[in-house]
């Protein structure tokens, strides 16, 4: 029996071995099948590119230039540290040995690639179904990845990397390749090359670095963001220890030197504050970096399954961002922007003037009360002016709040995630919604849709910014559906913890920025078509090649619904929460106020046919400000700027389709709203009065069909309030009489 069992086991092992070999061969065949066409494609490309290269191809630290819309220079960007390029003979031996020990021990022998490692990565690619394409990069491959190709992790990029590495090894000596590598490698904080890193972090040339300092610096390039000495000085110490251990294991240093270096402390030189750029320049830099990330293959995400998923994404985002920031500062780019000097001046003056009443300073000398604003051109989809705070007496700038500060948007978010989604579900501006008690809704969230409250039209709910109506409607359409519109419009900090009813009132974990809000409202002016905004018109690289292509547009809202929303938001300015702003321009304007709990944040986001503009006012450390609400300081800034922007414009009215105009144009169709019918009484007054009368009639219908006496009385009170809003005295009297008849019929 035992012999039979052994025979069976041996047979099973043979079968298992056979299947394993078949699997390995199949995997190898699959890799070859995928790789060979790519190899043929990129082999010739690599030959031509490397043949045309010279030592200057591998030199970084070229200056980049940013210009405004009229061609005036905004700023020059250059890297930190030394501009000295080290020859191979000038590179310290410890630097070369450290990189070989930790990155590529067979550097002096291989032809540019490590075949064993490549086979391993190929098998991992197949077994992981394409998810793993990491590792196996020699120093030569890392060099060509920095110089010739992007860093996107795909099998195709890996094949391209191999082709270039093989060609580089044919043209250049090992000493030249090491020289290029050491001068190209990135050490965080815009430092390229060991000499720049040595001077920036330790204040001395690389030849004076100790073994300990050398190992510490050579640890950084593996993950510059994570090992950044200024932000995470301790993170690189374990990897420094590994560098030293690998050098000892390779017999590059003695045991005594190894132990001595381990015991030494790292003492960084005190850094001077980096040069501070103005608001328009910092935003232009950010836009360029993000576009370089896009070209580099970074996958931007706006939807996350868990908070852990979001945190991991942000970590990878920040690493890529810092790496491409360094590329911008040293890559020799020429960037043209849409930023306009005069519009920038107007916007800055409006922010400064509106907030000049409060001169309180923080500990760092900045104004405590702050504001931010962004102006976009609806036609181009570009930012033309951006202000990230008040002008300081010193003329210095710190945080650019317009795109870096994420704040609670309050009610300014309602049109985007509550009312437009409702319109797309079949609601109209005249549909009745219920203004429930929000506190009761919080107590019994499962019964939100059963709660009673006063009835009003959707248009009225928006104009008067009723929180209860927005809360209930948001629960009806669901947070998942409502917030999906923000995700479609590239809001960067919509996280899993936001998918709750409080988001309907602007209660977010992080919030949003004036850039994101201006872009979203501009989407309405573009008939529901969204385009990711920035301020970039052109990016030309050091070879004179144009890299920039505008972002693609996509339809987020149905055109007719977006246009109807604009019509509703015009009422917010005419007679709603922004009426005290006193918009008198003949140019139509639409917008929404936003105020958070205890008046910690004030917003006004509005559009005209030509421009979208978002304004935020508040403290960096949120606290209450008396008289701060969307219709006060933010609306004042918006009005003061927008009045000047629209002077002499050809576009006074929003373009509306016949479908979106609805019933509003049935009164005097095609007539301009400012035209007077009688002295002091315009076409728009007439339309508004008839709209109110129609809404009163709808409420009367609700009264006649309502069995609950309390609800019937609520309808009646709302109808009375609407009647008092009627401008024309004759019609107001007629509606009062009509409601008196209703009262006698149903309440006596």
XYZ file of C-alpha atoms in Angstrom:
748
model
C 0.000 0.000 0.000
C 2.828 2.355 0.895
C 4.542 1.693 -2.441
C 1.336 2.393 -4.332
C 0.941 5.678 -2.444
C 4.490 6.734 -3.319
C 3.867 5.944 -6.979
C 0.690 8.047 -6.893
C 2.503 10.962 -5.258
C 5.313 10.818 -7.854
C 2.732 10.725 -10.632
C 0.962 13.756 -9.175
C 4.280 15.614 -8.907
C 5.045 14.846 -12.555
C 1.624 16.110 -13.616
C 2.032 19.210 -11.454
C 5.509 19.850 -12.901
C 4.169 19.404 -16.427
C 1.320 21.856 -15.843
C 3.749 24.344 -14.232
C 6.061 24.207 -17.239
C 3.122 24.598 -19.608
C 1.928 27.608 -17.618
C 5.397 29.163 -17.646
C 5.777 28.610 -21.381
C 2.283 29.962 -22.006
C 3.084 33.007 -19.918
C 6.360 33.516 -21.741
C 4.575 33.151 -25.060
C 1.968 35.684 -23.996
C 4.678 38.142 -22.995
C 6.539 37.661 -26.292
C 3.275 37.998 -28.218
C 2.593 41.340 -26.533
C 6.141 42.655 -26.403
C 7.620 41.905 -29.829
C 5.395 44.278 -31.879
C 6.162 47.006 -29.352
C 9.882 46.272 -29.543
C 9.835 46.581 -33.328
C 7.894 49.828 -33.070
C 10.189 51.554 -30.565
C 13.537 50.086 -31.574
C 13.828 52.314 -34.640
C 12.485 55.335 -32.742
C 15.137 54.821 -30.050
C 17.940 54.500 -32.603
C 17.029 57.816 -34.225
C 16.486 59.712 -30.966
C 19.690 58.515 -29.311
C 21.688 59.080 -32.519
C 20.552 62.718 -32.477
C 21.440 63.147 -28.797
C 24.577 64.672 -27.308
C 25.806 65.552 -23.834
C 23.492 68.603 -23.736
C 20.504 66.259 -24.060
C 21.250 64.991 -20.561
C 21.713 68.362 -18.893
C 18.859 69.660 -16.756
C 18.536 72.993 -14.968
C 17.136 74.900 -17.938
C 15.003 77.944 -17.027
C 11.255 77.949 -17.785
C 9.268 81.108 -18.588
C 5.612 82.020 -17.989
C 3.820 84.832 -19.857
C 0.432 86.544 -19.542
C -2.123 86.925 -22.343
C -0.330 89.931 -23.828
C 3.122 88.334 -23.838
C 4.470 90.040 -20.714
C 6.720 87.880 -18.553
C 5.056 86.679 -15.361
C 8.079 84.859 -13.967
C 11.174 82.802 -14.619
C 11.424 79.373 -12.981
C 14.682 77.639 -12.190
C 15.811 74.853 -9.890
C 17.455 75.106 -6.473
C 21.065 74.475 -5.719
C 24.135 74.444 -7.921
C 24.174 74.906 -11.674
C 27.503 73.080 -11.778
C 27.584 69.982 -13.952
C 30.038 67.360 -12.657
C 32.148 65.295 -15.006
C 32.648 61.627 -14.165
C 36.058 62.373 -12.670
C 34.533 65.061 -10.403
C 31.815 62.811 -8.974
C 32.811 61.500 -5.522
C 33.533 57.757 -5.479
C 31.113 57.214 -2.598
C 28.279 58.698 -4.670
C 28.897 56.329 -7.568
C 29.271 53.326 -5.262
C 26.145 54.208 -3.286
C 23.967 54.295 -6.403
C 25.442 51.084 -7.775
C 24.984 49.263 -4.460
C 21.376 50.328 -3.936
C 20.112 50.633 -7.533
C 22.082 48.465 -9.984
C 24.895 46.161 -8.815
C 25.566 44.778 -12.288
C 25.826 48.244 -13.852
C 29.404 47.848 -15.105
C 28.622 44.488 -16.780
C 25.105 44.622 -18.273
C 24.259 45.997 -21.756
C 21.732 48.472 -20.337
C 19.127 45.976 -19.149
C 18.934 43.144 -16.606
C 17.516 40.151 -18.494
C 16.651 38.110 -15.393
C 14.736 40.986 -13.879
C 12.937 41.664 -17.160
C 11.753 38.029 -17.360
C 10.508 38.321 -13.779
C 8.567 41.510 -14.565
C 7.147 39.953 -17.730
C 5.806 36.971 -15.794
C 4.391 39.285 -13.125
C 2.654 41.281 -15.853
C 0.907 38.148 -17.131
C 0.031 36.646 -13.748
C -1.283 39.976 -12.438
C -3.302 40.537 -15.628
C -1.358 43.676 -16.465
C -1.505 45.316 -13.049
C 2.186 44.921 -12.145
C 4.853 46.421 -14.392
C 7.293 47.580 -11.717
C 10.959 46.964 -11.100
C 13.809 45.695 -13.271
C 15.069 49.205 -14.064
C 18.809 49.553 -14.366
C 20.551 52.885 -13.913
C 20.567 53.241 -17.705
C 16.817 52.624 -17.873
C 16.172 55.174 -15.122
C 18.253 57.680 -17.061
C 16.362 57.252 -20.338
C 13.074 57.381 -18.447
C 14.052 60.794 -17.052
C 15.322 62.145 -20.367
C 13.504 60.515 -23.284
C 10.152 59.113 -22.132
C 7.420 59.576 -19.571
C 7.186 57.733 -16.289
C 3.795 56.121 -16.895
C 3.832 52.531 -15.631
C 2.667 50.404 -18.550
C 4.149 47.461 -20.395
C 4.498 49.608 -23.513
C 6.517 52.235 -21.625
C 8.713 49.482 -20.185
C 9.447 48.141 -23.684
C 10.196 51.655 -24.894
C 12.518 52.135 -21.917
C 14.415 48.938 -22.824
C 14.863 50.011 -26.449
C 16.271 53.388 -25.449
C 18.540 51.888 -22.783
C 20.105 49.482 -25.282
C 20.768 52.317 -27.741
C 22.218 54.625 -25.074
C 24.639 51.879 -24.008
C 25.784 51.503 -27.630
C 26.544 55.208 -28.061
C 27.866 56.222 -24.644
C 30.453 54.711 -22.299
C 29.549 53.453 -18.844
C 31.377 56.417 -17.319
C 29.345 58.859 -19.432
C 26.075 57.134 -18.512
C 26.923 57.312 -14.810
C 27.857 60.976 -15.254
C 24.515 61.715 -16.942
C 22.633 59.794 -14.258
C 24.237 61.488 -11.248
C 23.653 64.933 -12.761
C 20.039 64.136 -13.752
C 18.630 62.284 -10.779
C 16.014 64.158 -8.731
C 16.558 64.881 -5.014
C 13.245 66.726 -4.186
C 12.751 70.490 -3.777
C 13.672 71.245 -7.401
C 17.152 69.798 -6.936
C 18.537 67.868 -9.890
C 21.942 66.260 -9.524
C 24.115 65.453 -6.537
C 25.870 68.824 -6.579
C 22.599 70.750 -6.331
C 21.419 68.439 -3.532
C 24.667 68.756 -1.579
C 24.611 72.543 -1.707
C 20.881 72.827 -0.999
C 20.658 70.411 1.935
C 24.145 70.590 3.470
C 25.528 73.889 2.194
C 28.694 72.415 0.685
C 29.922 70.792 -2.534
C 29.484 67.071 -2.982
C 33.218 66.419 -2.652
C 33.000 67.527 0.998
C 30.091 65.229 1.927
C 30.703 62.637 4.608
C 29.840 58.998 3.939
C 26.776 59.417 6.148
C 25.606 62.517 4.234
C 26.273 60.861 0.879
C 24.201 57.792 1.774
C 21.404 60.019 3.073
C 21.227 61.993 -0.189
C 21.465 58.867 -2.348
C 18.438 57.486 -0.500
C 16.184 60.336 -1.695
C 15.769 59.620 -5.462
C 13.964 56.323 -4.800
C 10.881 58.355 -3.707
C 11.672 62.099 -3.604
C 8.326 63.125 -2.118
C 8.414 60.535 0.677
C 12.093 61.062 1.480
C 11.960 64.884 1.155
C 14.422 66.156 3.805
C 12.507 69.391 4.365
C 9.086 67.785 4.845
C 9.978 64.300 6.103
C 13.560 64.493 7.341
C 13.377 61.192 9.238
C 11.847 59.100 6.461
C 15.117 58.698 4.577
C 17.099 57.395 7.580
C 16.083 53.708 7.243
C 16.894 53.822 3.540
C 20.202 55.571 4.309
C 20.972 52.631 6.581
C 20.174 50.233 3.717
C 22.436 52.178 1.344
C 25.289 51.889 3.850
C 24.608 48.180 4.429
C 24.550 47.458 0.688
C 27.810 49.351 0.246
C 29.365 47.284 3.021
C 28.007 44.042 1.561
C 29.511 44.981 -1.814
C 32.825 45.672 -0.016
C 32.750 49.307 -1.099
C 33.241 50.473 2.499
C 34.727 48.799 5.582
C 32.775 47.577 8.601
C 34.355 50.363 10.645
C 33.276 53.060 8.186
C 29.786 51.511 8.056
C 29.320 51.567 11.841
C 30.778 55.081 12.148
C 28.378 56.454 9.498
C 25.394 54.809 11.182
C 26.182 56.610 14.447
C 26.437 60.057 12.862
C 23.510 62.496 12.916
C 22.110 64.249 9.864
C 22.320 68.042 10.256
C 20.644 69.958 7.429
C 21.501 73.579 6.721
C 18.798 76.098 7.581
C 16.907 76.899 4.418
C 15.879 80.392 3.394
C 12.154 80.729 2.552
C 11.487 79.982 -1.094
C 10.709 82.891 -3.398
C 7.026 83.780 -3.094
C 5.140 84.306 -6.332
C 2.010 86.405 -6.845
C -1.452 84.845 -7.114
C -1.719 84.652 -10.882
C 1.763 83.156 -11.179
C 1.283 80.479 -8.523
C -1.938 79.426 -10.240
C -0.244 79.317 -13.644
C 2.489 77.135 -12.148
C -0.114 74.788 -10.690
C -1.981 74.506 -14.007
C 1.244 73.732 -15.856
C 2.313 71.079 -13.371
C -1.064 69.366 -13.602
C -0.879 69.373 -17.379
C 2.621 67.900 -17.282
C 1.214 65.215 -14.982
C -1.440 64.506 -17.608
C 1.208 64.195 -20.318
C 3.201 61.975 -18.007
C 0.318 59.517 -17.827
C -0.954 60.309 -14.332
C -4.531 59.107 -13.913
C -6.580 61.825 -12.204
C -9.433 60.457 -10.107
C -12.551 62.112 -8.692
C -14.357 59.098 -7.211
C -13.162 56.963 -4.295
C -14.508 53.821 -2.665
C -13.175 54.502 0.835
C -11.347 57.229 2.713
C -8.274 54.965 2.688
C -8.552 54.807 -1.092
C -8.686 58.608 -1.205
C -5.697 58.978 1.138
C -3.624 56.569 -0.963
C -4.553 58.456 -4.137
C -3.550 61.782 -2.587
C -0.191 60.311 -1.588
C 0.534 59.192 -5.152
C -0.831 62.501 -6.484
C 1.494 64.544 -4.273
C 4.508 62.465 -5.277
C 3.763 62.914 -8.973
C 3.022 66.613 -8.447
C 6.368 67.282 -6.768
C 8.273 65.340 -9.401
C 6.658 67.266 -12.252
C 7.104 70.559 -10.388
C 10.825 69.886 -10.521
C 10.520 69.101 -14.228
C 8.813 72.461 -14.809
C 11.483 74.373 -12.892
C 14.347 72.755 -14.778
C 12.871 71.694 -18.122
C 13.202 74.868 -20.179
C 9.485 75.296 -20.986
C 7.845 78.418 -22.403
C 4.242 78.784 -21.189
C 1.665 81.250 -22.514
C -1.367 81.897 -20.299
C -4.801 83.514 -20.502
C -4.170 85.693 -17.428
C -4.956 89.359 -17.997
C -3.127 92.084 -16.093
C -5.991 94.615 -16.082
C -8.631 92.098 -15.005
C -6.264 90.893 -12.305
C -5.923 94.461 -11.020
C -9.703 94.982 -10.992
C -10.300 91.766 -9.084
C -7.573 92.437 -6.530
C -8.866 95.961 -5.903
C -12.417 94.679 -5.378
C -11.267 92.130 -2.798
C -9.051 94.650 -1.004
C -11.676 97.403 -0.926
C -14.507 95.188 0.289
C -12.480 93.821 3.209
C -10.520 96.968 4.109
C -12.713 97.533 7.190
C -10.972 94.673 9.050
C -7.241 95.213 9.722
C -6.695 92.405 12.231
C -3.400 90.579 11.628
C -2.384 87.021 12.418
C 0.881 86.035 14.108
C 2.660 85.806 10.765
C 1.600 89.324 9.796
C -1.116 88.323 7.336
C -4.620 89.804 7.381
C -6.892 87.549 9.427
C -10.002 88.187 7.326
C -9.375 86.933 3.824
C -11.036 86.603 0.443
C -10.484 84.700 -2.761
C -11.984 85.029 -6.223
C -11.693 83.555 -9.712
C -12.845 85.060 -13.027
C -13.373 82.770 -16.023
C -14.178 83.497 -19.639
C -17.182 81.357 -20.580
C -16.329 81.168 -24.261
C -12.710 80.075 -23.886
C -13.196 78.194 -20.623
C -10.026 79.845 -19.310
C -9.259 81.639 -16.062
C -8.401 85.280 -16.784
C -7.943 86.596 -13.245
C -7.427 84.943 -9.884
C -6.939 86.400 -6.412
C -5.893 84.239 -3.494
C -6.045 86.814 -0.714
C -5.790 90.458 0.263
C -2.819 92.589 -0.746
C -0.315 92.846 2.099
C 1.710 95.959 2.779
C 4.911 94.004 2.251
C 3.773 92.951 -1.206
C 4.356 89.291 -0.398
C 2.013 86.388 -1.036
C 1.594 83.134 0.815
C -1.360 80.820 0.370
C -3.321 81.138 -2.875
C -6.752 80.528 -1.412
C -8.454 80.620 -4.807
C -7.223 77.133 -5.660
C -5.412 75.875 -2.542
C -8.042 76.500 0.166
C -10.949 74.075 0.220
C -13.913 75.592 2.067
C -17.536 74.697 2.749
C -19.567 76.173 -0.159
C -22.848 76.612 1.724
C -25.957 77.074 -0.408
C -23.963 77.990 -3.514
C -23.663 74.246 -4.136
C -27.447 73.643 -4.198
C -28.051 74.393 -7.896
C -25.313 71.938 -8.893
C -26.176 68.897 -6.766
C -29.838 69.381 -5.798
C -31.885 71.483 -8.168
C -30.315 70.720 -11.551
C -30.404 66.960 -10.874
C -34.061 67.415 -9.881
C -34.790 69.265 -13.133
C -33.174 66.408 -15.025
C -35.470 63.993 -13.155
C -38.541 65.766 -14.492
C -39.068 68.598 -12.039
C -39.752 72.068 -13.437
C -39.250 75.483 -11.919
C -42.958 75.445 -10.988
C -42.913 72.018 -9.350
C -43.873 72.164 -5.685
C -41.250 71.142 -3.133
C -41.544 70.795 0.648
C -39.537 72.979 3.006
C -39.141 70.602 5.956
C -37.581 71.227 9.367
C -33.913 70.259 8.950
C -33.450 69.538 12.656
C -36.322 67.052 12.577
C -34.821 65.516 9.442
C -31.544 64.981 11.290
C -33.374 63.316 14.182
C -35.290 60.897 11.943
C -33.333 60.573 8.688
C -35.293 57.489 7.623
C -38.539 59.527 7.652
C -37.303 62.590 5.741
C -39.635 62.064 2.795
C -42.622 61.777 5.133
C -42.056 65.073 6.955
C -44.504 67.923 6.464
C -43.528 71.503 5.718
C -44.590 74.530 3.765
C -45.017 74.007 0.032
C -43.423 76.255 -2.538
C -42.236 76.095 -6.104
C -38.727 74.950 -6.865
C -38.007 78.436 -8.210
C -38.999 80.030 -4.911
C -36.927 77.515 -2.943
C -33.833 78.506 -4.926
C -34.478 82.243 -4.803
C -35.073 82.238 -1.051
C -32.443 79.519 -0.410
C -34.691 77.271 1.691
C -32.535 74.694 3.436
C -35.366 72.297 4.241
C -36.459 72.088 0.612
C -32.917 71.359 -0.555
C -32.361 68.741 2.188
C -35.540 66.824 1.340
C -35.045 66.988 -2.422
C -31.424 65.840 -2.072
C -32.584 62.829 -0.062
C -35.111 62.066 -2.780
C -32.631 62.144 -5.643
C -29.995 60.512 -3.326
C -26.574 61.891 -2.396
C -24.951 59.403 -4.780
C -26.738 60.878 -7.779
C -26.407 64.493 -6.662
C -22.677 64.342 -5.948
C -21.981 62.418 -9.135
C -22.401 65.728 -10.987
C -19.504 67.232 -9.016
C -17.383 64.190 -9.802
C -18.225 64.651 -13.483
C -17.002 68.248 -13.181
C -13.632 67.225 -11.685
C -14.212 68.435 -8.130
C -11.074 67.051 -6.540
C -12.148 66.546 -2.926
C -15.505 64.821 -3.022
C -14.809 61.934 -0.644
C -16.837 58.953 0.652
C -17.619 60.816 3.899
C -19.537 63.458 1.878
C -22.352 61.181 0.709
C -24.865 62.323 3.320
C -27.806 64.786 3.364
C -25.683 67.568 4.893
C -23.883 67.935 1.553
C -27.092 69.477 0.168
C -26.365 72.556 2.302
C -22.663 72.597 1.496
C -21.552 70.453 4.431
C -18.470 68.686 3.023
C -15.457 67.041 4.612
C -13.047 69.300 2.731
C -15.139 71.519 0.483
C -14.295 73.258 -2.760
C -12.408 76.222 -4.220
C -13.362 79.340 -6.144
C -11.741 77.835 -9.257
C -13.931 74.726 -9.085
C -17.084 76.723 -8.388
C -16.465 79.233 -11.183
C -15.833 76.343 -13.558
C -19.058 74.588 -12.557
C -21.198 77.720 -12.995
C -19.484 78.427 -16.293
C -20.708 74.979 -17.315
C -24.267 76.328 -17.001
C -23.459 79.286 -19.261
C -22.006 76.780 -21.741
C -25.400 75.024 -21.894
C -24.362 72.234 -19.538
C -21.122 71.452 -21.335
C -18.143 71.100 -19.015
C -14.485 71.690 -19.808
C -11.720 71.369 -17.235
C -10.472 74.901 -16.740
C -6.937 76.200 -16.439
C -5.083 79.289 -17.620
C -2.792 77.627 -20.162
C -2.802 78.557 -23.848
C 0.500 77.052 -24.918
C 3.357 74.939 -23.527
C 6.465 74.717 -25.688
C 9.248 72.370 -24.582
C 13.002 72.861 -24.891
C 12.908 71.324 -28.379
C 10.391 73.900 -29.594
C 7.549 71.366 -29.664
C 4.002 72.430 -28.740
C 2.716 70.132 -25.991
C -0.608 71.707 -25.027
C -3.996 70.638 -26.307
C -7.205 71.966 -24.687
C -9.063 69.602 -22.404
C -11.963 67.763 -24.008
C -15.496 68.925 -23.238
C -18.304 66.705 -21.986
C -22.033 67.190 -21.467
C -22.766 67.145 -17.739
C -26.255 68.719 -17.667
C -28.936 68.668 -20.341
C -28.741 72.001 -22.234
C -32.370 72.958 -21.622
C -32.082 72.186 -17.897
C -28.880 74.207 -17.535
C -30.541 77.141 -19.280
C -33.616 76.871 -17.071
C -31.350 76.876 -14.024
C -29.792 80.107 -15.235
C -33.261 81.625 -15.533
C -34.049 80.570 -11.972
C -30.738 81.980 -10.713
C -31.512 85.318 -12.367
C -34.321 85.550 -9.840
C -31.830 85.168 -6.963
C -30.245 88.457 -8.060
C -33.475 90.250 -8.965
C -35.554 89.390 -5.925
C -33.877 86.621 -3.938
C -31.040 86.402 -1.435
C -28.721 88.568 -3.590
C -31.208 91.351 -4.349
C -29.510 93.803 -1.963
C -26.423 93.623 -4.167
C -28.304 96.000 -6.478
C -27.310 94.711 -9.899
C -28.329 97.548 -12.265
C -26.397 96.652 -15.389
C -28.364 95.976 -18.595
C -26.356 92.758 -18.833
C -28.214 89.749 -17.436
C -26.700 88.091 -14.392
C -27.494 84.882 -12.544
C -25.983 83.562 -9.350
C -26.301 81.986 -5.946
C -25.327 83.022 -2.445
C -23.802 80.670 0.090
C -23.358 81.038 3.838
C -22.137 78.329 6.219
C -23.111 77.773 9.854
C -22.364 80.696 12.183
C -21.288 82.819 9.195
C -17.830 81.246 8.939
C -17.816 81.227 5.129
C -19.535 83.543 2.691
C -19.848 82.788 -1.038
C -21.282 84.328 -4.125
C -20.978 82.493 -7.418
C -22.478 84.111 -10.484
C -22.416 84.305 -14.250
C -23.106 86.734 -17.058
C -23.175 85.692 -20.722
C -19.411 86.320 -20.947
C -18.000 85.527 -17.514
C -18.244 83.201 -14.543
C -16.944 84.393 -11.203
C -16.774 82.803 -7.742
C -15.983 84.712 -4.534
C -15.245 83.409 -1.028
C -14.774 85.440 2.165
C -13.793 84.140 5.592
C -10.929 83.442 8.007
C -8.195 80.892 7.303
C -8.973 79.374 10.695
C -12.790 79.330 10.434
C -14.623 81.511 12.888
C -17.758 83.631 12.918
C -17.850 87.042 11.254
C -20.838 89.229 11.993
C -22.747 90.295 8.877
C -20.946 87.758 6.698
C -23.331 86.035 4.333
C -23.306 85.369 0.614
C -25.262 88.517 -0.218
C -22.903 90.836 1.708
C -19.139 91.076 1.145
C -18.856 88.268 -1.445
C -21.695 89.711 -3.544
C -20.180 93.181 -3.237
C -16.829 91.930 -4.584
C -18.606 90.094 -7.388
C -20.688 93.111 -8.392
C -17.809 95.617 -8.227
C -15.656 93.447 -10.480
C -18.330 92.186 -12.859
C -19.785 95.643 -13.556
C -16.417 96.695 -14.979
C -15.824 93.432 -16.834
C -19.111 93.634 -18.770
C -18.844 97.280 -19.802
C -19.338 97.510 -23.551
C -20.102 93.815 -23.980
C -22.040 92.657 -27.024
C -23.733 89.869 -25.087
C -26.338 91.295 -22.737
C -28.647 88.264 -22.564
C -28.017 84.585 -22.055
C -28.620 82.368 -25.068
C -31.766 80.358 -24.364
C -33.341 77.617 -26.448
C -37.099 77.526 -27.026
C -37.313 74.441 -24.806
C -35.669 76.112 -21.813
C -37.588 79.382 -22.066
C -40.794 77.650 -21.056
C -43.682 79.741 -19.827
C -41.640 82.808 -18.887
C -41.579 84.011 -22.503
C -45.263 83.458 -23.113
C -45.759 87.017 -21.862
C -44.452 89.450 -24.479
C -42.318 86.833 -26.298
C -39.140 88.185 -27.847
C -39.397 91.514 -26.021
C -36.494 92.817 -23.959
C -37.164 92.662 -20.216
C -36.044 96.259 -19.641
C -38.599 97.698 -22.092
C -41.234 99.822 -20.324
C -44.919 98.980 -20.838
C -45.952 101.994 -18.787
C -43.895 104.496 -16.780
C -41.864 102.538 -14.226
C -43.336 99.167 -15.251
C -41.219 96.939 -17.499
C -41.792 93.786 -19.530
C -39.810 91.918 -16.905
C -42.053 93.301 -14.139
C -45.047 92.071 -16.107
C -43.509 88.625 -16.567
C -42.575 88.377 -12.891
C -46.048 89.413 -11.773
C -47.715 86.839 -14.012
C -45.276 84.193 -12.816
C -46.291 84.968 -9.227
C -49.962 84.856 -10.190
C -49.439 81.451 -11.833
C -47.760 80.146 -8.699
C -50.619 81.469 -6.551
C -53.071 79.641 -8.809
C -51.045 76.433 -8.393
C -51.218 76.796 -4.616
C -54.976 77.343 -4.769
C -55.182 74.044 -6.621
C -53.198 72.418 -3.801
C -55.542 73.935 -1.218
C -58.621 72.540 -2.957
C -57.163 69.026 -3.031
C -55.615 68.941 0.461
C -57.427 67.151 3.295
C -55.037 68.117 6.092
C -56.190 71.497 7.571
C -52.663 72.384 8.728
C -51.132 71.800 5.319
C -53.972 73.658 3.626
C -53.293 76.672 5.844
C -49.549 76.516 4.982
C -50.431 76.672 1.272
C -52.685 79.637 1.904
C -50.006 81.543 3.873
C -47.493 81.002 1.078
C -50.001 82.252 -1.511
C -50.579 85.403 0.544
C -46.829 85.999 0.727
C -46.525 85.620 -3.053
C -49.351 88.089 -3.619
C -47.467 90.721 -1.628
C -44.455 90.310 -3.938
C -46.466 91.382 -7.001
C -45.187 94.716 -8.281
C -48.194 95.966 -10.242
C -50.863 97.349 -7.920
C -53.822 96.339 -10.122
C -52.718 92.707 -10.293
C -51.809 92.681 -6.592
C -55.333 93.851 -5.722
C -56.868 91.197 -7.991
C -54.872 88.425 -6.334
C -55.738 89.632 -2.835
C -59.424 89.509 -3.775
C -58.975 86.024 -5.272
C -57.374 84.758 -2.053
C -60.110 86.308 0.062
C -62.607 84.228 -1.915
C -60.509 81.129 -1.338
C -60.394 81.867 2.389
C -64.185 82.205 2.562
C -64.607 78.945 0.671
C -62.153 76.695 2.536
C -61.617 78.254 5.966
C -65.152 79.280 7.004
